[in-house]
CSV table of C-alpha atoms and ligand atoms in Angstrom, one decimal:
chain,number,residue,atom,x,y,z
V,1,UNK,CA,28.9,4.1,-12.0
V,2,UNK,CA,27.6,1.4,-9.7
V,3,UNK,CA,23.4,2.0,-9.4
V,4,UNK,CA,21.8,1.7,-6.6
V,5,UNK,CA,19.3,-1.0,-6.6
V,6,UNK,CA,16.0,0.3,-5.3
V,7,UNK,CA,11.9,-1.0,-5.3
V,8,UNK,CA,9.4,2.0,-5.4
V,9,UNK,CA,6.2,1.4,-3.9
V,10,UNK,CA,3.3,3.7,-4.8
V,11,UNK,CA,-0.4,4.3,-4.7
V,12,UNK,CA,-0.4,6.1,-8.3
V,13,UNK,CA,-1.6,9.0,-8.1
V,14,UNK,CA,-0.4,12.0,-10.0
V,15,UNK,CA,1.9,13.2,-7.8
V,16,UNK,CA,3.7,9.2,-7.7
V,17,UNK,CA,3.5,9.5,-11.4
V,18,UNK,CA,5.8,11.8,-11.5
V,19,UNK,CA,7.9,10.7,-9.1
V,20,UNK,CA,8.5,7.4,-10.8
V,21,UNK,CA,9.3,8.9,-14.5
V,22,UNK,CA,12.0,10.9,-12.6
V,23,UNK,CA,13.4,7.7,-11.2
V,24,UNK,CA,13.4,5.8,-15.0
V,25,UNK,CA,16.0,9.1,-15.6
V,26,UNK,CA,17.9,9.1,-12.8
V,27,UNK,CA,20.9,7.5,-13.9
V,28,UNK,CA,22.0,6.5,-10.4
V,29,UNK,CA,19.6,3.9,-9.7
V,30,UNK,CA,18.1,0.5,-11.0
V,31,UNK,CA,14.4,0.3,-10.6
V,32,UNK,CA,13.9,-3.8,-10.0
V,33,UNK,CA,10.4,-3.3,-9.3
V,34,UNK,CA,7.5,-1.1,-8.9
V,35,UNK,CA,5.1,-2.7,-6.4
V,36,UNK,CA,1.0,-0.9,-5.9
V,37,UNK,CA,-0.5,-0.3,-2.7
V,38,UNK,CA,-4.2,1.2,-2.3
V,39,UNK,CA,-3.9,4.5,-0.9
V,40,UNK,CA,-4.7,7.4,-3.7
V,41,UNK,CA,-7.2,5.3,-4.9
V,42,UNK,CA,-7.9,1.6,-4.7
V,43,UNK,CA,-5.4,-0.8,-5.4
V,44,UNK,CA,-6.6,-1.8,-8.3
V,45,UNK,CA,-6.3,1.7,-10.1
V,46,UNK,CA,-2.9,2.1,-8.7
V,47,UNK,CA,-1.9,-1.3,-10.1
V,48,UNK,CA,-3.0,-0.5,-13.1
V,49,UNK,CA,-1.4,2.7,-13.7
V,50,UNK,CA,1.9,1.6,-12.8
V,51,UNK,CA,1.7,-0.7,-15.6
V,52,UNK,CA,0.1,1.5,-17.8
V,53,UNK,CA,2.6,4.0,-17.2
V,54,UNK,CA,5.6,1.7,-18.0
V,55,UNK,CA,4.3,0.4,-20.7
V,56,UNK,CA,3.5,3.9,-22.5
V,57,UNK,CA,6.9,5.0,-21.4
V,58,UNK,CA,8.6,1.9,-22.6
V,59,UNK,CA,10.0,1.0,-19.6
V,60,UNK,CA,10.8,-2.7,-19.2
V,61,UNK,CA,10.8,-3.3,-15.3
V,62,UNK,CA,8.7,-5.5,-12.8
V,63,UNK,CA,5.3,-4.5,-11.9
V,64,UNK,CA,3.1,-5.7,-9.2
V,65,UNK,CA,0.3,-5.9,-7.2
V,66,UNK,CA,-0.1,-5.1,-3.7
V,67,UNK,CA,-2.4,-4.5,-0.7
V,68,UNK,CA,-5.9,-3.6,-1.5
V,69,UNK,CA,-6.8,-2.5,2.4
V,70,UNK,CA,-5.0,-1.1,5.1
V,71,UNK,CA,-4.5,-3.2,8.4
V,72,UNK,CA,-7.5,-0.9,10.0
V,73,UNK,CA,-9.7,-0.2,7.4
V,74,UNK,CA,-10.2,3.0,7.1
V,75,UNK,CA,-13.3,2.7,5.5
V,76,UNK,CA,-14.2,4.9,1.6
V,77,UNK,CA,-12.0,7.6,2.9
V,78,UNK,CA,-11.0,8.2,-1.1
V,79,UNK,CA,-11.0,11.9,-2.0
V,80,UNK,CA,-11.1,14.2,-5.0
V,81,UNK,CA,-7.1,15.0,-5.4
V,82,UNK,CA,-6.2,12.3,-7.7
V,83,UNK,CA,-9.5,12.0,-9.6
V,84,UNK,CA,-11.3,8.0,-9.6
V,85,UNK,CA,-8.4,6.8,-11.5
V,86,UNK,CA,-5.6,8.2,-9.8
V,87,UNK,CA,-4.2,10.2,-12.6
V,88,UNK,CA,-6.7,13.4,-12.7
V,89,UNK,CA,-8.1,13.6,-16.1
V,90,UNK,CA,-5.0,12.6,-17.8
V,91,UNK,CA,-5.7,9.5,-19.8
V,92,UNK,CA,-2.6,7.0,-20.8
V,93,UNK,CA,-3.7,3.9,-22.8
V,94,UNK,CA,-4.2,0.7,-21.4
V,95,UNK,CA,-0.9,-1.6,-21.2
V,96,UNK,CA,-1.5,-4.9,-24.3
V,97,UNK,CA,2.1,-5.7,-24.3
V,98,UNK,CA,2.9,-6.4,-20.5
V,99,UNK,CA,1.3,-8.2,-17.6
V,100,UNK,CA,1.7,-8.4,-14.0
V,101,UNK,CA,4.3,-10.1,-11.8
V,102,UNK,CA,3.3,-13.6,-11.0
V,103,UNK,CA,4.1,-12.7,-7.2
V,104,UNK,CA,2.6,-10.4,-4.9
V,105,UNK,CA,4.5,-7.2,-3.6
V,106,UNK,CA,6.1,-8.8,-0.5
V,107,UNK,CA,7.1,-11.6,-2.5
V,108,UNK,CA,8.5,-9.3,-4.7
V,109,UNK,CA,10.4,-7.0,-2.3
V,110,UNK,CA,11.7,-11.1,-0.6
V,111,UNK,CA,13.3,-11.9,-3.8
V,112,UNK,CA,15.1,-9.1,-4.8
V,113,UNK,CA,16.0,-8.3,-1.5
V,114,UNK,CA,17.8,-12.0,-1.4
V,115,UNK,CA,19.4,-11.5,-4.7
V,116,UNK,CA,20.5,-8.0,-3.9
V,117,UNK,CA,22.5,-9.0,-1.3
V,118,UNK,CA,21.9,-6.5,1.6
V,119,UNK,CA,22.1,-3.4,-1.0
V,120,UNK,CA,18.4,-2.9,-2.0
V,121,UNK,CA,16.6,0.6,-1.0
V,122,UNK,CA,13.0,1.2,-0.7
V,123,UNK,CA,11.2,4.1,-1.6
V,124,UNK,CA,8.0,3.9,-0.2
V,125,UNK,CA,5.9,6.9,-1.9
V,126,UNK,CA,2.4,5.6,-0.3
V,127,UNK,CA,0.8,4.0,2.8
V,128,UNK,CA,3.1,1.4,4.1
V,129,UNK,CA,1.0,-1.9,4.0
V,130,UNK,CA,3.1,-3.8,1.3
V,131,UNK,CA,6.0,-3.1,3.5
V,132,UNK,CA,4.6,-4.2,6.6
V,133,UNK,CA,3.3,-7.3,5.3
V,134,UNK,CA,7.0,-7.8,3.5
V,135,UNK,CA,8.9,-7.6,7.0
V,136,UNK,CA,6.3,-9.6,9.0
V,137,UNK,CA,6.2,-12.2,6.8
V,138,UNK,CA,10.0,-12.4,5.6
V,139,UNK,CA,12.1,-11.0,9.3
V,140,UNK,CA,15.1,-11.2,7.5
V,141,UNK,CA,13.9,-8.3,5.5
V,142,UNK,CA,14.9,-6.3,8.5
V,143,UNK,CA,18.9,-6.9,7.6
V,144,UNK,CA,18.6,-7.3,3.8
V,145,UNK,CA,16.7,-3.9,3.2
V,146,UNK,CA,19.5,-0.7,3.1
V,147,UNK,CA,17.7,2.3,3.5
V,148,UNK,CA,13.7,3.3,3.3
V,149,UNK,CA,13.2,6.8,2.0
V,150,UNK,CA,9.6,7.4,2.5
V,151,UNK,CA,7.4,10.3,2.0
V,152,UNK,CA,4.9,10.8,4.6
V,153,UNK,CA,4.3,11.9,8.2
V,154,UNK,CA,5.4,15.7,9.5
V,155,UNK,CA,7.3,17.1,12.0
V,156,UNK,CA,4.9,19.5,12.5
V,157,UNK,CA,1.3,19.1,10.8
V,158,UNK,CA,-0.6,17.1,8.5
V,159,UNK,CA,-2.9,17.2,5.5
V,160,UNK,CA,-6.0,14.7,6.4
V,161,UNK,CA,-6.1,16.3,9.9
V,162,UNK,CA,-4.0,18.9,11.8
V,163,UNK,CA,-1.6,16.2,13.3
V,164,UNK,CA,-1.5,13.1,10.4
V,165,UNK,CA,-0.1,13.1,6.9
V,166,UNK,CA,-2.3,11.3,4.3
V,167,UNK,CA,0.1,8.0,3.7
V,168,UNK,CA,0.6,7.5,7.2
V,169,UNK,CA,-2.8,8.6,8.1
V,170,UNK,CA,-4.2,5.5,5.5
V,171,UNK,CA,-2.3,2.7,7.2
V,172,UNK,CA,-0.8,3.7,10.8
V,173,UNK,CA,-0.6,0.1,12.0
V,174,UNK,CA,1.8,-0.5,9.0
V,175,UNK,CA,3.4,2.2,9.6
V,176,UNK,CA,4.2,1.8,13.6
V,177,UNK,CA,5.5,-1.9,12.4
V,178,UNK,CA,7.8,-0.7,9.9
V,179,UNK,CA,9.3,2.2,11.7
V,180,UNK,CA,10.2,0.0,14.8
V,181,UNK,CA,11.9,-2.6,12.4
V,182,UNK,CA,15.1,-1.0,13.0
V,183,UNK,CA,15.7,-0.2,9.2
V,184,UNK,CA,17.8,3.2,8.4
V,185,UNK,CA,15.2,5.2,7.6
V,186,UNK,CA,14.3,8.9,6.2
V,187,UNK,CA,11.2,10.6,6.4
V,188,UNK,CA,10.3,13.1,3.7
V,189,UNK,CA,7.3,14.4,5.0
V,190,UNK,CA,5.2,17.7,4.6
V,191,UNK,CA,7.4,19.9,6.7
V,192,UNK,CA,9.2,19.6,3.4
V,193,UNK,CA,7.3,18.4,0.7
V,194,UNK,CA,4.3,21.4,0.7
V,195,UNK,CA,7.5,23.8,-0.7
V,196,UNK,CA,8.1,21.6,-3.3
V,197,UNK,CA,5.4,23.3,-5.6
V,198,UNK,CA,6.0,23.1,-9.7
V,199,UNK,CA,4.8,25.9,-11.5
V,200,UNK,CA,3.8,27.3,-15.1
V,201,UNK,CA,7.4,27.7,-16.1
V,202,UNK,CA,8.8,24.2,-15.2
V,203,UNK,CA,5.3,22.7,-17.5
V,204,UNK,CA,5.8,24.8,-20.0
V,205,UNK,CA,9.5,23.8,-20.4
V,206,UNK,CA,8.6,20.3,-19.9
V,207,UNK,CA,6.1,20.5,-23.1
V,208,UNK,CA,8.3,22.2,-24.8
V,209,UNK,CA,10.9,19.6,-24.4
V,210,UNK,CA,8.7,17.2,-26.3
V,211,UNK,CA,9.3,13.7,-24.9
V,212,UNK,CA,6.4,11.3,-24.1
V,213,UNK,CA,7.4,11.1,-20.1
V,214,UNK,CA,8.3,15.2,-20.6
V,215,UNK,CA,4.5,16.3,-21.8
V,216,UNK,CA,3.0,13.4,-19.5
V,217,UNK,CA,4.6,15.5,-16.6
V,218,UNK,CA,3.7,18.6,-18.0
V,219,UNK,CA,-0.3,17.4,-18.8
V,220,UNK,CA,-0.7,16.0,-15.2
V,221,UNK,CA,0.8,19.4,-13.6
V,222,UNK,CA,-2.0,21.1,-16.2
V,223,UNK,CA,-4.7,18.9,-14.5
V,224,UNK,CA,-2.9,20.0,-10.9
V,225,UNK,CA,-2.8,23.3,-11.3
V,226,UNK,CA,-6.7,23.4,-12.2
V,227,UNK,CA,-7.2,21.8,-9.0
V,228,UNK,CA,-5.7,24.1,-7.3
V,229,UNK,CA,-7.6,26.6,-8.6
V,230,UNK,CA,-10.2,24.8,-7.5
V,231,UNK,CA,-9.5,25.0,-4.3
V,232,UNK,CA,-7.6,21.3,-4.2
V,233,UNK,CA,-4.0,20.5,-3.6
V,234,UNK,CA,-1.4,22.8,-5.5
V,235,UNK,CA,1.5,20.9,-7.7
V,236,UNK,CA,3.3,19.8,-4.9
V,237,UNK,CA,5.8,17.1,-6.1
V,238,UNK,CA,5.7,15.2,-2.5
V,239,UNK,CA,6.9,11.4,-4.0
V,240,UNK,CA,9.8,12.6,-6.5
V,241,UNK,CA,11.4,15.0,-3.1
V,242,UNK,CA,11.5,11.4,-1.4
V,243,UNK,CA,13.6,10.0,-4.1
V,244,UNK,CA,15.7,13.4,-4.3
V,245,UNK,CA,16.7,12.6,-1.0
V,246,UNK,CA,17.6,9.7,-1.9
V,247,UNK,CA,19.9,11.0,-4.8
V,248,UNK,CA,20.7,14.6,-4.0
V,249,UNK,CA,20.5,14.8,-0.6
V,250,UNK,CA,22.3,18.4,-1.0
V,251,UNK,CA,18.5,19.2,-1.6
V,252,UNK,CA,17.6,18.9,1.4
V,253,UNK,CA,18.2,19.5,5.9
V,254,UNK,CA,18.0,16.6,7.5
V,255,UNK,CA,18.0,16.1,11.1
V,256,UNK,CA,18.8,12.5,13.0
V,257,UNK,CA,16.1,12.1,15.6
V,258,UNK,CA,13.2,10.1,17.6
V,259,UNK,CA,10.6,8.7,15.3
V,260,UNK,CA,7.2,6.9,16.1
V,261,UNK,CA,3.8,7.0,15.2
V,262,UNK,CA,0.4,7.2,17.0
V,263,UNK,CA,-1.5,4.0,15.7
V,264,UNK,CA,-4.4,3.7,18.0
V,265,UNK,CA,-5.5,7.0,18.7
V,266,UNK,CA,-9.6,7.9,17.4
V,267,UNK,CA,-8.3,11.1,16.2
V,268,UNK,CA,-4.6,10.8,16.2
V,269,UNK,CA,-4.0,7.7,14.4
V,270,UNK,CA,-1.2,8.5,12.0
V,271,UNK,CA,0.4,11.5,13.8
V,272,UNK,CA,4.1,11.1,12.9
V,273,UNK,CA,5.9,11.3,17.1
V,274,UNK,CA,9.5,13.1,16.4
V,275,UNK,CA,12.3,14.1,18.8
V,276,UNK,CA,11.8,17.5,16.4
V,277,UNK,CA,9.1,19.0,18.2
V,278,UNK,CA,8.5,17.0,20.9
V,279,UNK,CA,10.7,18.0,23.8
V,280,UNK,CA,8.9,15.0,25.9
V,281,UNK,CA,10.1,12.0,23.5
V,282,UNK,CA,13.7,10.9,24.6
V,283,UNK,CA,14.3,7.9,22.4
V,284,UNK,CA,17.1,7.1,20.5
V,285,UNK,CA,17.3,8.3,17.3
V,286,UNK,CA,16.2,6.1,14.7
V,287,UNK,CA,15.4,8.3,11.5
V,288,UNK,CA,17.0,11.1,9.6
V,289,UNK,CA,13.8,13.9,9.2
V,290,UNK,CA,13.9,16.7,6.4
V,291,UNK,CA,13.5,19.8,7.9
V,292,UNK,CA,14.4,22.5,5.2
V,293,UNK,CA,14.3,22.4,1.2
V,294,UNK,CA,16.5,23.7,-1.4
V,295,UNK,CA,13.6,24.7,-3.9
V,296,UNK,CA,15.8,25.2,-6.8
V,297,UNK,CA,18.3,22.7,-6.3
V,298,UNK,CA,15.6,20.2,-6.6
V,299,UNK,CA,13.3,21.6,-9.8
V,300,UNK,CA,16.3,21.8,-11.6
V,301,UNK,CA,17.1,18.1,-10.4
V,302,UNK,CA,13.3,16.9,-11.4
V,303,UNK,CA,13.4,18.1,-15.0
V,304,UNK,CA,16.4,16.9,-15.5
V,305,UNK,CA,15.6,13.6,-14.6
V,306,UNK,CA,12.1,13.4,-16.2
V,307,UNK,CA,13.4,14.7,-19.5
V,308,UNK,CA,15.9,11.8,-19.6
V,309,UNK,CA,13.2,9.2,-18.7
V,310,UNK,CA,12.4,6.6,-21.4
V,311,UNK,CA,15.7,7.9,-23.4
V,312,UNK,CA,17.7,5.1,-24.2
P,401,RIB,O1,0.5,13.3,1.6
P,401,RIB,C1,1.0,13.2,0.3
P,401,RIB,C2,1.1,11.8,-0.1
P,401,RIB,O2,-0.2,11.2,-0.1
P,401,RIB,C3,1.7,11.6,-1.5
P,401,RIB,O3,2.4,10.3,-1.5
P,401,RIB,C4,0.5,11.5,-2.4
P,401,RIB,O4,0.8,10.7,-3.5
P,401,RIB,C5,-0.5,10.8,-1.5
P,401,RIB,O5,-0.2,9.4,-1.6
P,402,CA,CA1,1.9,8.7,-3.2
């Protein structure tokens, strides 16, 4: 099997976690690079984890650092649902073995996007600054980059305010740059995403199963599910859907439409503008939006995956 070669960028977080230990066992695709943007938590946390995370796991693969504010600062806007490092109160130990990339994340995302020859995928699983930066500094980007699956935005609703979804809510500016670059693009977002809830049966089995990436999942859906039950965020596996889509789209309804984003609105900044819901818009289409999950298509796909992470 040919993989796919893709970069994930991510503001690790718990939920990111996750997502990348599925994508180290999902046999379809070559991870050149995993490239930190603030948006969880600051930058520097994010950074961090990623290569914490890879080296616990084992995972030999390119880390590095990214953007440490978004193009309108948005100010200490960092909440409670990832905990002040990003992973709850999981701990993993600090990486003694590995060390950054020497280049920055749109350096990063230039390079392999030349060697890959047209074929590299993004899945961009936080607030879109590295991205931005990547295509305004390097245009070419716009023909050498495949396919961006992202999570974030909403046909309908939003988790930081009524209308705007927390990764495009962090960095709309970024986000209005990258989505009128012309890339193909799909857009994961929480009409989707808020059903993709883990439960007590898919940690359990992932404990029982024993591997280090296995009880890691399973120990930061423990730390989820107690902040749900305090009144936080439930185990929603938002990042890992985005790179279902990418792999088994059967898991998902996707619909070609109109998408934009409000960027300069006081309250509105970061509302997600589709064809979906907004009989008004008559653009072109320019994204494929998920509209409907298939629950158990996909928690069957995740376990799968994270169980064969860091398995040689
Ligand atoms: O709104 C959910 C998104 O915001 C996820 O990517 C989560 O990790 C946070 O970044
Ligand atoms: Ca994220």
């Amino acid at each position: 099997m040919t993989q796919r070669p893709f970069i994930i960028d991510c503001d690790t977080g718990t939920d990111d976690a996750i997502a990348l230990m599925a994508a180290f066992g999902c046999p379809e695709i070559n991870v050149r690079a995993i490239t930190s943007v603030n948006g969880n938590v600051p930058e520097e946390y994010t950074s961090a984890n990623n290569l914490n995370l890879t080296e616990y796991l084992g995972i030999d693969v390119e880390v590095a650092r990214g953007a440490t504010l978004p193009f309108y600062p948005r100010g200490d806007y960092y909440g409670p649902t990832h905990g002040k490092t990003g992973l709850g109160d999981v701990i993993i130990p600090d990486a003694c073995r590995t060390s950054f990339s020497k280049d920055m994340a749109p350096e990063v995302i230039r390079r392999i996007a030349e060697e890959e020859k047209g074929e590299l995928e993004l899945l961009v699983i936080g607030p879109m600054t590295n991205i931005a930066i990547a295509i305004s500094l390097y245009p070419q980007l716009k023909k050498q980059i495949k396919h961006i699956w992202f999570m974030g935005g909403a046909a309908k609703g939003g988790n930081v305010s009524a209308t705007a979804e927390f990764n495009i809510w962090v960095d709309p500016i970024a986000a209005k740059l990258v989505m009128s670059a012309g890339i193909p693009m799909t857009m994961v977002g929480l009409d989707v995403t808020e059903k993709a809830v883990l439960g007590r049966e898919e940690e359990k089995e992932l404990r029982e199963y024993g591997s280090k990436a296995s009880v890691l999942t399973a120990d930061i859906l423990e730390y989820m599910f107690k902040r749900c039950k305090g009144g936080g965020e439930d185990a929603l596996m938002h990042d890992a859907l985005a790179l279902a889509a990418a792999v088994i789209p059967e898991c998902l309804e996707c619909r070609e439409t109109s998408l934009d984003v409000e960027f300069r609105g006081e309250y509105t900044a970061g509302h997600t503008v589709t064809g979906v819901c907004n009989r008004r818009v008559h653009q072109e289409a320019n994204a494929s939006v998920a509209l409907e999950l298939h629950l158990d298509v996909f928690k069957k796909w995740l376990l799968e995956c994270v169980k064969r992470c860091g398995e040689a």
